[in-house]
Amino acid sequence: MTVFRMLAVAGVTAATAATLLPGVAAAATAPPVPAGATFVPVTPKRLLDTREGHGPVGPEKFVSLDFKNLVPANASAVVFNLTGTNPTEATSVRATPTLTGDSSGSSNLNLAPGETRANLVTVALGQSEPWQGGVELVNHNGNVDLVADLAGYYVNDTSGSRFTAGTPQRVLDTRTQGGLVGPNGTITVDLSGVLPATATAVTFNLTGTDTTGSTVVTAWPHGTPQPTASNLNLEPGDTRPNLVTVAVGPDRKVDLNNHVGDVNLIVDVAGYYATDRGDPFFTVSPVRTMDSRTGPSFGPGESRALDLSPWLPASAKTVVYNLTATNPTSATFVTGYPAGTSVPNTSNLNLVAGQTAPNLAVTPLGAGGRLALRNNAGRVDLITDIAGYFGPAPTPCDGQSCLYAWGGNDYGQLGDGTTVTHGSRVVGQVAGIASVKQAASAMDAGYVLRADGTVWVVGRTGETNQHSPQPTQIRGLDGVGSIAAGWREGFAVRSDGSVWTWGDSLTATQVGGLSGITQVASGSRTHYALRSDGTVWAWGDGTNGALGTPAQSAPNPIQVPVPGRIVSIAGGSQSGYAVRDDGTVWAWGSNYDGELGVGSDQNVIVQPTQVSGLGSVTKLVAARSGAAYAIKSDGTLWSWGSAFLTGQDMPSGGPYEVRVPTRVPGLANVTDVAGGGWQYGLALTGDGAVWMWGSYSAGQVIAPGMSIKYTPTRVPGLDGARVTAVIGGGSQAYVLAN
């Protein structure tokens, strides 16, 4: 039976101690413009032991770790050792900052029935209620007991230490020096030869082998009392590694204690934290970047390079990831290293045939943001889940045409290098992108057209890549003149008049049957293109007359019978719009909320029909939620459709539809307008002010110090920014500014 020395923590929510750990004051502060986080190590501290009070965590159940009274308010992520024991079935355990939108498929711990195993975890803290300041531990199958020991945390300021990675360096191997560590034996590892005097913590891979008993190994700073915590759990005959991050004192020594029996210990240093050098940390919500079970497994002696550029910026130098191996056909070990370099004489995972095992790894990246993995013997499947990265802060946009964002960030769509939604996130810059010509927004992503004709995405990037918290280039696109966004896909018009699209991957493909195109627009599942001859073409879903014809679908573009010469187009949820060269507006499709603006209470109007009483229109946009907006040549803004989104002061008893264009009150000299999903509208006035209105469901889109109203409210935080365009998304919003 494996023995633990543990401190009881009762209840479903753990970490209830009232002591605030070192860092900044507990007062709430807004996250800064992305500059990364620094690390504050602590003496290992037991947070949770479900065997004491709480009991096992059941299938698809969770236990919460509450850090609000343990770490400062500006903490962004925590590092802790997670141990699972007494599992009744084969299971996996994942650590996540929130239970909403947690569908990446990632895991932190894999356990066989009856197994006890530990793994180091780096995970973002929840940043909005009800997840604020917490981490959720979710069990997949059966029942399992969980133990958590805090090693440190990251803060969004410079008060902590930064990380320096290096080629793994073996500093201890008791098989060749010192011999077996006996029961309750403690050895001291002197790291002064590999750590600078300014080091505050060290990260190393700790491997136990030749084990004679069921034991635990604990690491802690030399010269301090041994904590009630553990880092490595071993059974007789085991060879098992675990990544360890532990504080060090001025002597730069670490003590290792073996509890029961004899064991050989191996220490491979991966890097260190110091106050005067290194790189800050950027957190990402767990994202699965490779699973060889869906492709060829790794063969004997095979190395494979993984391109992480879809998820990490070019500035990333070191990746933090959970490495899981499964289905090994023989005893083997797996090594992670920078692609393009020689394989080091170290390992990250040690396996026997048939075993499934994870280990957190910290590995420098090779050229082009690539990570290499090597399997030693037999065949094995490997899985990687990114938790974050170290690197310098992305270069800020200090020239012309920069993109700014605020609101939801579950897919990294704010471009601040993380996938953490901050309840107090001020308007901030989308880092790493400049010379922006145009921007568009899907529900969970922003698309950027640069002046050089390339297209970039930030946020959700489809099922293949999931998300990117930094701008990533769409492959196969250049010479682009304009872009547009659909529900979860993007469109580009190239200089040759061809149309290209992307969505489930970062590679664009051409839309067939279109040429001479000058503009493209998209609704939820229906897409529109404007040809240079003034005709409108549509393809996709024809529900509710969205194609402008009785057709229910059109896999290939068909012409929409709009009379006259069209100069611009827009797409709503299931409705289309066109502006004629005489300044009139025509609409067709769904009219459930009066979004066609034709004064009719018919739910569907298939034939393109003129919008009532509207002329001299210079710009038209549609929301994906049953509303549309038009700017007239005199600078007035007009709206119609769902009353929640029209900017009107809506009576509490309705009506809830505005079926003819109505002027948006309080706004004059409007130069740009945008619709934001189902939630809000945005407008830009000639004095550079940005205004927002919408339904109360748009709460996460508002900036700090702002309350959502049905009528226009000024967006704070943009003083001094020369805003030139507004872009509405789903739970996020963007502005383009000089």
XYZ file of C-alpha atoms in Angstrom:
738
model
C 0.000 0.000 0.000
C 1.350 3.425 -0.936
C 1.961 5.636 2.065
C 1.235 9.387 2.038
C 2.007 11.969 4.700
C -0.955 14.270 4.338
C -2.715 17.205 5.925
C -6.476 16.879 6.133
C -8.572 19.306 4.123
C -12.291 18.876 4.549
C -15.125 19.825 2.231
C -15.671 20.093 -1.498
C -13.669 23.325 -1.807
C -10.036 23.094 -0.784
C -7.316 25.644 0.035
C -9.348 27.582 2.584
C -6.408 28.924 4.595
C -6.579 32.677 5.132
C -2.880 33.473 4.714
C -2.036 35.501 1.620
C 1.135 34.269 -0.056
C 3.856 36.721 -1.172
C 3.174 39.002 -4.112
C 1.144 42.104 -4.691
C -1.687 43.343 -2.551
C -5.015 41.553 -2.735
C -6.844 44.516 -4.246
C -8.375 43.766 -7.643
C -6.459 45.190 -10.567
C -7.072 44.975 -14.284
C -4.639 42.807 -16.237
C -2.090 44.947 -18.057
C -1.320 45.023 -21.747
C 0.137 41.542 -22.354
C 3.591 41.403 -20.814
C 3.545 37.885 -19.370
C 3.614 36.630 -15.789
C 6.407 35.987 -13.308
C 6.727 33.078 -10.887
C 6.522 33.116 -7.100
C 7.715 29.796 -5.579
C 6.456 28.611 -2.201
C 7.488 25.901 0.202
C 5.364 22.897 -0.859
C 1.920 23.234 0.717
C -0.811 20.605 0.835
C -4.046 21.931 -0.627
C -6.254 18.879 -0.888
C -6.546 15.250 0.154
C -9.981 13.863 -0.674
C -9.346 10.821 1.548
C -9.731 13.158 4.498
C -13.302 14.430 4.639
C -14.397 14.884 1.052
C -14.194 11.313 -0.170
C -13.453 10.002 -3.682
C -14.362 12.046 -6.749
C -16.936 10.182 -8.824
C -17.297 9.744 -12.605
C -17.569 13.096 -14.436
C -17.569 14.821 -11.051
C -15.218 17.536 -9.895
C -13.606 19.001 -6.817
C -12.713 22.681 -6.589
C -9.452 24.214 -5.440
C -10.066 27.748 -4.169
C -6.933 29.913 -4.280
C -8.511 33.301 -3.526
C -7.113 33.384 0.022
C -3.779 31.850 -0.951
C -2.531 33.912 -3.883
C -2.773 37.626 -4.746
C -5.598 38.979 -6.863
C -3.391 39.378 -9.919
C -2.314 35.727 -9.937
C -2.975 34.218 -13.359
C -1.898 30.569 -12.955
C -0.792 28.054 -10.340
C 1.696 25.180 -10.249
C 0.892 22.153 -8.099
C 1.643 18.464 -7.867
C -1.498 16.419 -8.507
C -1.647 12.844 -7.231
C -4.378 10.315 -7.956
C -4.794 7.188 -5.854
C -7.290 4.341 -5.318
C -8.940 4.629 -8.771
C -11.665 2.035 -9.220
C -11.434 2.169 -13.038
C -9.027 3.338 -15.682
C -9.511 7.092 -15.721
C -8.093 10.480 -16.593
C -8.159 13.658 -14.534
C -7.988 17.154 -15.964
C -7.350 20.499 -14.292
C -9.261 23.403 -15.800
C -9.945 27.033 -14.833
C -13.621 26.717 -15.746
C -16.178 24.016 -16.462
C -17.772 26.030 -19.262
C -16.422 25.540 -22.768
C -14.000 22.921 -21.435
C -13.948 20.646 -24.459
C -10.349 20.486 -25.592
C -10.070 16.812 -24.602
C -6.904 17.469 -22.636
C -5.867 15.590 -19.493
C -3.265 15.953 -16.738
C -3.305 12.557 -15.071
C -3.947 9.044 -16.405
C -4.527 6.187 -13.976
C -5.011 2.438 -14.193
C -7.271 0.698 -11.638
C -5.562 0.683 -8.239
C -2.635 2.832 -9.435
C -1.114 5.756 -7.545
C 0.552 8.364 -9.744
C 1.574 12.028 -9.538
C 2.021 14.704 -12.187
C 2.980 18.363 -11.995
C 0.248 20.708 -13.238
C 0.466 24.262 -14.550
C -2.998 25.692 -15.109
C -4.659 29.086 -15.434
C -6.849 30.332 -12.613
C -10.491 31.102 -13.277
C -10.855 34.829 -13.939
C -14.595 35.393 -13.694
C -17.382 34.200 -11.424
C -18.280 31.547 -10.491
C -14.778 30.265 -11.313
C -12.839 33.317 -10.053
C -9.566 32.349 -8.375
C -10.151 28.627 -8.660
C -9.190 25.432 -10.467
C -11.540 22.518 -11.089
C -10.255 18.920 -10.956
C -12.504 16.700 -13.083
C -12.447 12.887 -12.937
C -13.551 10.941 -15.996
C -14.347 7.353 -14.909
C -15.009 5.495 -11.684
C -13.998 6.894 -8.313
C -10.588 8.303 -7.426
C -8.947 10.128 -4.533
C -6.999 13.262 -5.395
C -4.151 15.018 -3.594
C -2.776 18.469 -4.510
C 0.425 20.142 -3.251
C 1.075 23.775 -4.216
C 4.551 24.610 -5.588
C 3.996 28.232 -6.638
C 1.992 30.628 -8.756
C 2.335 33.210 -11.518
C 1.483 36.899 -11.082
C 0.777 39.489 -13.764
C 3.564 41.837 -12.728
C 7.349 41.853 -12.339
C 7.481 40.979 -8.630
C 8.287 37.305 -9.296
C 10.983 35.488 -11.236
C 11.414 34.695 -14.922
C 12.329 31.349 -16.463
C 15.473 30.289 -18.273
C 15.410 26.945 -20.086
C 18.392 24.968 -21.232
C 19.446 21.623 -22.586
C 18.501 19.054 -19.902
C 21.477 18.569 -17.604
C 21.892 15.504 -15.394
C 23.088 16.621 -11.967
C 22.362 13.471 -9.950
C 22.287 9.731 -10.629
C 22.639 7.660 -7.485
C 23.173 4.535 -9.579
C 26.676 5.816 -10.347
C 27.297 8.074 -7.377
C 26.107 7.722 -3.800
C 24.098 4.523 -4.131
C 20.526 3.701 -3.178
C 18.612 6.080 -0.934
C 17.286 4.064 1.993
C 14.095 4.281 4.063
C 13.530 7.804 5.387
C 16.827 8.696 3.759
C 17.488 12.294 2.745
C 20.105 13.446 0.260
C 21.065 16.991 -0.691
C 21.488 18.051 -4.310
C 23.863 20.995 -4.705
C 22.761 23.046 -7.717
C 25.106 25.996 -7.211
C 27.087 24.872 -10.239
C 24.092 25.153 -12.585
C 21.963 27.906 -11.007
C 22.886 31.593 -10.728
C 22.969 33.302 -7.352
C 19.711 35.079 -8.255
C 17.774 31.818 -8.742
C 14.594 31.440 -6.703
C 13.374 28.051 -7.978
C 14.475 25.155 -10.152
C 12.579 22.817 -12.485
C 13.905 19.298 -12.936
C 12.770 15.871 -13.999
C 12.953 13.550 -10.988
C 13.126 9.832 -11.807
C 12.963 6.972 -9.332
C 14.141 3.465 -10.260
C 15.169 0.145 -8.658
C 12.437 0.692 -6.084
C 12.046 -1.952 -3.368
C 8.932 -0.628 -1.594
C 5.791 1.436 -2.040
C 7.174 4.879 -1.378
C 6.960 8.601 -1.958
C 9.785 11.005 -2.673
C 9.608 14.627 -1.524
C 11.658 17.612 -2.728
C 12.009 20.846 -0.762
C 14.456 23.754 -0.211
C 17.525 22.731 1.786
C 17.677 24.170 5.278
C 13.902 24.293 5.761
C 11.598 21.766 7.491
C 10.431 18.851 5.370
C 6.891 19.667 4.180
C 3.809 17.487 4.230
C 3.848 16.960 0.491
C 5.068 14.522 -2.139
C 6.475 14.740 -5.664
C 6.927 11.147 -6.817
C 4.984 7.970 -6.011
C 6.626 4.602 -6.670
C 5.752 0.914 -6.419
C 8.291 -1.947 -6.142
C 10.187 -2.332 -9.409
C 8.971 0.996 -10.804
C 10.938 3.329 -12.997
C 8.937 6.539 -13.020
C 9.636 10.256 -13.620
C 7.824 13.400 -12.538
C 8.602 17.024 -13.245
C 9.356 19.024 -10.105
C 9.394 22.777 -9.556
C 10.767 23.665 -6.132
C 12.001 26.816 -4.432
C 15.698 27.206 -3.656
C 17.415 29.329 -1.027
C 20.641 31.335 -1.303
C 22.684 28.097 -1.113
C 20.845 26.740 -4.197
C 20.418 23.290 -2.669
C 17.441 20.938 -2.715
C 16.746 18.033 -0.354
C 15.203 14.744 -1.537
C 13.637 12.317 0.940
C 12.649 8.700 0.267
C 9.983 7.370 2.594
C 10.002 3.543 2.402
C 12.433 0.919 1.078
C 15.346 1.706 -1.226
C 15.367 3.715 -4.443
C 17.791 5.183 -6.944
C 17.109 8.804 -7.861
C 18.001 10.718 -11.028
C 17.735 14.518 -11.422
C 17.774 16.214 -14.862
C 17.593 20.014 -14.598
C 15.329 21.578 -17.269
C 15.615 25.225 -16.222
C 15.368 27.721 -13.409
C 13.627 30.893 -12.276
C 15.671 33.984 -11.429
C 15.024 37.620 -10.619
C 17.529 39.117 -13.064
C 17.088 37.082 -16.262
C 14.785 34.816 -18.217
C 11.372 35.087 -19.851
C 7.859 35.662 -18.493
C 5.109 33.045 -18.690
C 1.974 33.179 -20.825
C -0.930 30.937 -19.851
C -3.174 29.152 -22.316
C -6.183 27.040 -21.489
C -5.245 23.391 -22.065
C -5.239 22.625 -25.781
C -4.476 19.281 -27.421
C -1.899 19.792 -30.165
C -1.126 16.177 -31.118
C -2.623 12.732 -30.627
C -0.852 10.044 -32.634
C -3.732 7.635 -31.960
C -5.480 9.372 -34.866
C -2.438 8.839 -37.120
C 0.708 6.726 -37.180
C 2.222 5.828 -33.816
C 5.887 6.498 -33.064
C 8.181 3.669 -34.133
C 11.441 2.483 -32.537
C 14.064 5.211 -32.605
C 11.681 7.586 -34.381
C 11.850 11.349 -33.864
C 9.035 13.579 -35.045
C 8.891 17.392 -35.145
C 5.649 19.111 -34.136
C 4.834 22.551 -35.522
C 3.356 24.545 -32.627
C 3.112 27.844 -34.512
C -0.703 27.609 -34.828
C -0.949 27.890 -31.037
C 2.155 29.821 -30.027
C 3.520 33.164 -31.227
C 6.863 33.512 -32.962
C 8.191 35.029 -29.731
C 7.661 31.772 -27.773
C 10.973 30.221 -26.711
C 9.949 27.376 -24.376
C 6.729 25.360 -24.250
C 5.045 23.887 -21.156
C 3.042 20.817 -22.088
C 1.620 17.622 -20.696
C 3.171 14.650 -22.490
C 1.172 11.420 -22.332
C 2.259 8.062 -23.737
C -0.054 5.105 -24.281
C -0.126 1.716 -26.024
C 3.642 1.035 -25.801
C 4.493 -2.354 -27.280
C 7.668 -2.691 -25.201
C 9.606 -0.983 -22.446
C 10.729 2.402 -23.741
C 11.461 5.997 -22.868
C 10.417 9.227 -24.595
C 12.425 12.433 -24.902
C 11.288 15.942 -25.812
C 13.856 18.355 -27.248
C 14.163 21.377 -29.581
C 13.577 20.331 -33.190
C 16.686 20.531 -35.306
C 19.083 19.794 -32.442
C 20.710 16.573 -31.261
C 18.776 14.264 -28.932
C 19.874 14.805 -25.302
C 20.868 11.928 -23.030
C 17.767 12.403 -20.871
C 14.135 11.313 -20.862
C 10.727 12.733 -19.990
C 8.758 9.483 -19.785
C 9.671 5.897 -18.870
C 7.225 3.146 -19.819
C 6.659 -0.584 -19.669
C 4.612 -2.443 -22.268
C 0.903 -1.600 -22.140
C 1.289 1.327 -19.753
C -0.347 4.767 -20.040
C 1.576 7.536 -18.288
C 1.731 11.364 -18.357
C 4.448 13.811 -17.365
C 4.569 17.580 -17.536
C 7.483 18.763 -19.666
C 9.232 22.089 -20.212
C 11.172 22.105 -23.485
C 12.864 24.857 -25.526
C 11.490 25.219 -29.043
C 13.554 24.722 -32.161
C 13.524 26.734 -35.363
C 10.054 27.733 -36.541
C 8.452 27.037 -33.158
C 8.881 23.268 -33.443
C 9.114 20.659 -30.704
C 10.656 17.235 -31.361
C 9.669 13.985 -29.620
C 11.660 10.744 -29.795
C 10.583 7.229 -28.865
C 13.362 4.808 -27.956
C 11.963 1.292 -28.497
C 8.886 -0.495 -29.822
C 5.871 1.499 -30.887
C 3.996 4.021 -28.760
C 1.281 6.665 -29.111
C 2.081 10.155 -27.848
C -0.296 12.962 -26.868
C 0.612 16.590 -26.164
C -1.514 19.190 -24.344
C -0.093 22.718 -24.169
C -0.473 24.599 -20.865
C 1.557 27.720 -21.684
C 4.860 29.057 -22.890
C 7.814 31.234 -21.902
C 9.091 34.014 -24.107
C 9.497 37.763 -24.361
C 6.360 39.838 -24.550
C 5.178 40.192 -28.158
C 6.323 43.383 -29.815
C 3.645 46.047 -29.319
C 2.120 47.736 -32.311
C 3.644 51.220 -32.209
C 3.015 52.285 -35.785
C -0.067 52.812 -37.907
C -3.229 50.693 -37.956
C -3.169 48.650 -34.745
C -5.970 46.375 -33.511
C -7.452 46.679 -30.005
C -9.835 44.266 -28.288
C -11.920 43.637 -25.183
C -14.483 41.121 -23.947
C -14.488 37.312 -23.946
C -11.234 35.412 -24.460
C -12.059 31.709 -24.155
C -10.343 30.992 -27.476
C -7.613 33.630 -27.180
C -9.507 36.047 -29.430
C -8.217 39.099 -27.534
C -4.724 38.302 -28.763
C -3.047 38.849 -25.395
C -1.184 35.533 -25.484
C -3.619 33.752 -23.165
C -6.995 32.043 -23.330
C -8.190 33.521 -20.055
C -11.274 35.742 -19.867
C -10.703 38.525 -17.333
C -13.754 40.085 -15.723
C -11.794 43.342 -15.398
C -9.944 43.224 -18.717
C -9.516 46.755 -20.067
C -9.343 47.518 -23.770
C -5.961 46.167 -24.822
C -3.821 45.744 -27.875
C -3.827 42.617 -30.013
C -0.115 41.961 -29.783
C 2.169 40.968 -32.604
C 0.190 42.459 -35.485
C 0.584 45.826 -37.215
C -0.139 47.572 -40.518
C -3.735 46.358 -40.373
C -5.787 47.252 -43.445
C -9.079 45.636 -42.395
C -10.441 43.406 -39.639
C -13.497 41.163 -39.385
C -14.836 38.999 -36.583
C -16.498 35.613 -36.356
C -18.166 34.477 -33.136
C -14.945 33.407 -31.388
C -12.191 34.748 -33.635
C -10.801 37.861 -35.226
C -9.525 37.984 -38.809
C -6.948 40.550 -39.863
C -5.941 41.701 -43.343
C -2.534 43.346 -43.334
C -1.323 45.953 -45.800
C 0.923 43.342 -47.427
C -2.135 41.312 -48.507
C -1.713 38.489 -45.971
C -4.515 37.313 -43.662
C -4.152 36.395 -39.993
C -6.434 34.863 -37.366
C -6.561 35.184 -33.597
C -8.879 33.054 -31.456
C -10.805 29.987 -32.574
C -9.158 28.279 -35.528
C -11.442 25.274 -36.027
C -11.434 21.629 -35.071
C -7.930 21.016 -36.422
C -6.063 23.636 -34.396
C -8.757 24.674 -31.892
C -7.431 28.125 -31.020
C -4.525 30.533 -31.239
C -3.996 33.260 -28.598
C -1.663 35.181 -30.890
C -2.165 36.214 -34.538
C -1.393 33.271 -36.833
C -1.188 33.505 -40.607
C -3.752 31.782 -42.817
C -1.856 29.565 -45.222
C -2.263 29.783 -48.966
C -3.408 33.409 -49.057
C -1.682 36.475 -50.470
C -2.693 39.387 -52.628
C -5.930 39.762 -50.642
C -7.947 42.955 -51.093
C -10.768 42.454 -48.565
C -12.043 39.961 -45.976
C -15.311 39.041 -44.263
C -16.387 36.787 -41.407
C -19.153 34.248 -41.114
C -20.329 32.280 -38.112
C -17.066 30.405 -37.600
C -15.392 30.843 -40.949
C -13.597 33.578 -42.811
C -13.605 34.729 -46.439
C -11.114 36.633 -48.552
C -11.321 38.293 -51.951
C -8.014 38.232 -53.781
C -6.862 40.848 -56.262
C -7.772 38.516 -59.147
C -11.435 38.477 -58.032
C -11.377 34.924 -56.633
C -12.932 34.048 -53.248
C -11.229 31.922 -50.618
C -12.461 30.524 -47.311
C -11.148 28.877 -44.134
C -12.642 27.709 -40.847
C -11.756 24.235 -39.611
C -8.059 24.707 -40.302
C -5.471 27.390 -41.006
C -5.401 26.613 -44.734
C -7.622 28.541 -47.146
C -9.423 26.870 -50.055
C -10.974 28.507 -53.112
C -14.749 28.834 -53.469
C -15.663 27.470 -56.880
C -17.917 29.148 -59.407
C -16.997 32.751 -58.560
C -14.949 35.281 -60.519
C -14.732 39.036 -60.783
C -15.767 39.406 -57.131
C -15.297 42.741 -55.349
C -16.896 41.982 -51.950
C -18.042 38.986 -49.922
C -20.402 38.828 -46.920
C -21.725 36.012 -44.760
C -24.561 35.159 -42.435
C -24.753 32.102 -40.210
C -24.718 29.467 -42.959
C -25.412 31.528 -46.076
C -22.754 33.438 -47.968
C -22.941 36.270 -50.501
C -20.611 37.691 -53.147
C -20.813 40.912 -55.159
C -19.480 40.825 -58.722
C -17.911 43.753 -60.517
C -20.973 43.905 -62.807
C -23.179 44.759 -59.793
C -24.863 41.342 -59.462
C -25.206 39.416 -56.180
C -24.520 35.695 -55.806
C -25.299 33.376 -52.894
C -24.488 29.856 -51.760
C -25.026 27.703 -48.686
C -28.186 27.290 -46.617
C -31.474 28.564 -48.042
C -33.595 28.257 -44.894
C -36.148 31.079 -44.529
C -35.365 32.424 -47.993
C -31.769 33.356 -47.183
C -30.704 32.703 -50.802
C -33.245 35.182 -52.178
C -34.877 32.304 -54.070
C -37.117 29.386 -53.024
C -34.079 27.079 -53.058
C -33.396 25.390 -49.706
C -29.688 25.063 -50.376
C -27.109 25.941 -52.995
C -23.770 24.110 -52.890
C -22.653 26.300 -55.797
C -23.246 30.067 -56.115
C -26.558 31.154 -57.644
C -27.639 34.683 -58.580
C -29.878 36.622 -56.183
C -32.536 38.514 -58.200
C -31.879 41.975 -56.751
C -32.963 44.707 -59.204
C -30.516 47.406 -60.282
C -26.774 47.742 -59.841
C -25.538 46.783 -56.374
C -22.548 48.529 -54.773
C -22.309 46.737 -51.386
C -23.786 43.737 -49.554
C -24.280 42.388 -46.010
C -25.372 39.110 -44.440
C -27.552 38.564 -41.381
C -28.361 35.335 -39.578
C -30.711 34.101 -42.326
C -31.154 37.281 -44.293
C -29.319 39.157 -47.027
C -28.979 42.870 -47.783
C -27.846 44.918 -50.754
C -27.222 48.647 -51.279
C -28.037 49.899 -54.784
C -26.113 52.609 -56.583
C -29.039 54.980 -55.905
C -28.522 54.619 -52.112
C -31.577 52.441 -51.500
C -31.401 49.171 -49.543
C -32.954 45.834 -50.507
C -33.416 42.814 -48.232
C -34.668 39.214 -48.283
C -34.930 36.149 -46.049
C -35.880 35.821 -42.392
C -38.072 38.581 -40.940
C -39.064 37.109 -37.573
C -37.659 40.143 -35.727
C -38.478 42.655 -38.441
C -34.853 42.560 -39.568
C -35.719 43.117 -43.233
C -37.013 46.603 -42.403
C -39.817 46.437 -44.955
C -42.651 47.173 -42.485
C -44.191 43.713 -42.859
C -44.976 41.211 -40.117
C -44.406 38.287 -42.490
C -41.820 35.939 -40.982
C -40.166 35.134 -44.317
C -39.869 37.214 -47.496
C -38.015 35.373 -50.235
C -38.130 38.033 -52.965
C -35.636 40.910 -52.486
C -37.718 43.867 -51.287
C -36.862 47.520 -50.761
C -36.287 48.588 -47.140
C -38.877 51.169 -46.168
C -38.038 54.872 -46.323
C -34.270 54.493 -46.454
C -32.044 56.261 -48.967
C -28.632 57.907 -49.303
C -27.047 54.939 -47.512
C -23.243 54.927 -47.464
C -22.691 51.849 -45.296
C -24.847 48.887 -44.302
C -24.099 46.072 -41.847
C -26.165 43.276 -40.345
C -25.930 41.563 -36.992
C -26.239 37.773 -36.775
C -29.150 38.223 -34.435
C -32.005 39.772 -36.361
C -30.926 43.413 -36.654
C -29.381 45.694 -39.266
C -27.755 49.129 -39.290
C -27.291 51.780 -41.977
C -25.278 55.007 -42.070
C -26.711 57.750 -44.273
C -24.706 60.403 -46.083
C -25.685 62.975 -43.433
C -23.922 60.911 -40.713
C -27.091 59.666 -39.032
C -27.362 56.018 -37.956
C -30.520 53.991 -38.557
C -31.468 50.560 -37.215
C -34.242 47.985 -37.398
C -34.978 44.429 -36.248
C -34.702 43.015 -32.726
C -35.432 45.944 -30.417
C -32.755 44.821 -27.958
C -30.090 45.603 -30.567
C -31.428 48.706 -32.293
C -30.063 51.261 -29.828
C -33.595 52.410 -29.014
C -34.867 53.090 -25.491
C -37.144 50.058 -25.402
C -40.218 50.113 -23.120
C -40.296 47.264 -20.614
C -43.450 45.853 -22.150
C -42.267 45.922 -25.753
C -42.754 45.925 -28.658
C -39.681 43.809 -29.181
C -39.399 44.307 -32.954
C -38.607 47.477 -34.876
C -39.924 46.711 -38.377
C -38.911 49.898 -40.195
C -35.656 51.873 -40.051
C -35.531 54.163 -37.019
C -32.815 56.648 -36.172
C -30.499 55.601 -33.330
C -30.833 58.360 -30.718
C -27.942 60.415 -29.405
C -25.512 59.760 -32.254
C -24.453 62.131 -35.032
C -21.612 62.233 -37.527
C -21.372 58.430 -37.452
C -18.491 57.133 -39.574
C -18.627 53.375 -38.913
C -20.973 50.764 -37.442
C -20.781 47.053 -36.585
C -23.078 44.340 -35.302
C -21.839 42.011 -32.580
C -23.352 38.556 -32.808
C -26.617 38.296 -30.895
C -25.585 40.739 -28.250
C -24.614 44.272 -29.180
C -23.963 47.004 -31.715
C -20.997 49.369 -32.066
C -20.680 52.788 -33.661
C -17.816 55.203 -34.294
C -18.422 58.942 -34.423
C -16.315 61.589 -36.106
C -14.753 62.719 -32.822
C -13.163 59.256 -32.400
C -15.591 58.073 -29.722
C -16.774 54.447 -29.771
C -20.312 53.695 -28.645
C -21.948 50.416 -27.673
C -25.480 49.212 -26.948
C -27.274 45.882 -26.694
C -28.914 43.202 -24.590
C -27.909 42.314 -21.058
C -26.448 39.058 -22.377
C -23.602 41.231 -23.701
C -22.288 41.701 -20.162
C -18.954 39.995 -20.781
C -18.263 42.237 -23.780
C -18.365 45.506 -21.854
C -15.188 47.181 -20.672
C -14.552 47.908 -16.953
C -16.451 50.928 -15.706
C -19.170 50.462 -18.297
C -22.707 49.122 -18.000
C -24.612 47.707 -20.937
C -27.680 49.693 -21.968
C -30.208 49.519 -24.773
C -29.139 53.009 -25.868
C -25.579 53.960 -26.907
C -22.973 54.174 -24.128
C -19.414 55.327 -24.707
C -16.711 52.643 -24.461
C -13.973 53.765 -22.022
C -10.248 53.147 -22.390
C -9.823 54.485 -25.915
C -8.813 58.058 -25.153
C -5.885 59.052 -27.334
C -6.427 56.194 -29.771
C -7.345 57.477 -33.202
C -10.028 54.893 -33.955
C -10.772 54.384 -37.629
C -13.090 51.336 -37.594
C -15.210 49.201 -35.258
C -15.601 45.422 -35.565
C -18.228 43.352 -33.754
C -17.778 39.694 -32.870
C -19.472 37.250 -30.531
C -18.340 37.801 -26.941
C -15.483 40.058 -28.083
C -15.164 43.391 -29.849
C -12.376 45.100 -31.791
C -11.421 48.553 -32.976
C -8.832 49.566 -35.543
C -6.779 52.589 -34.507
C -3.710 54.572 -35.455
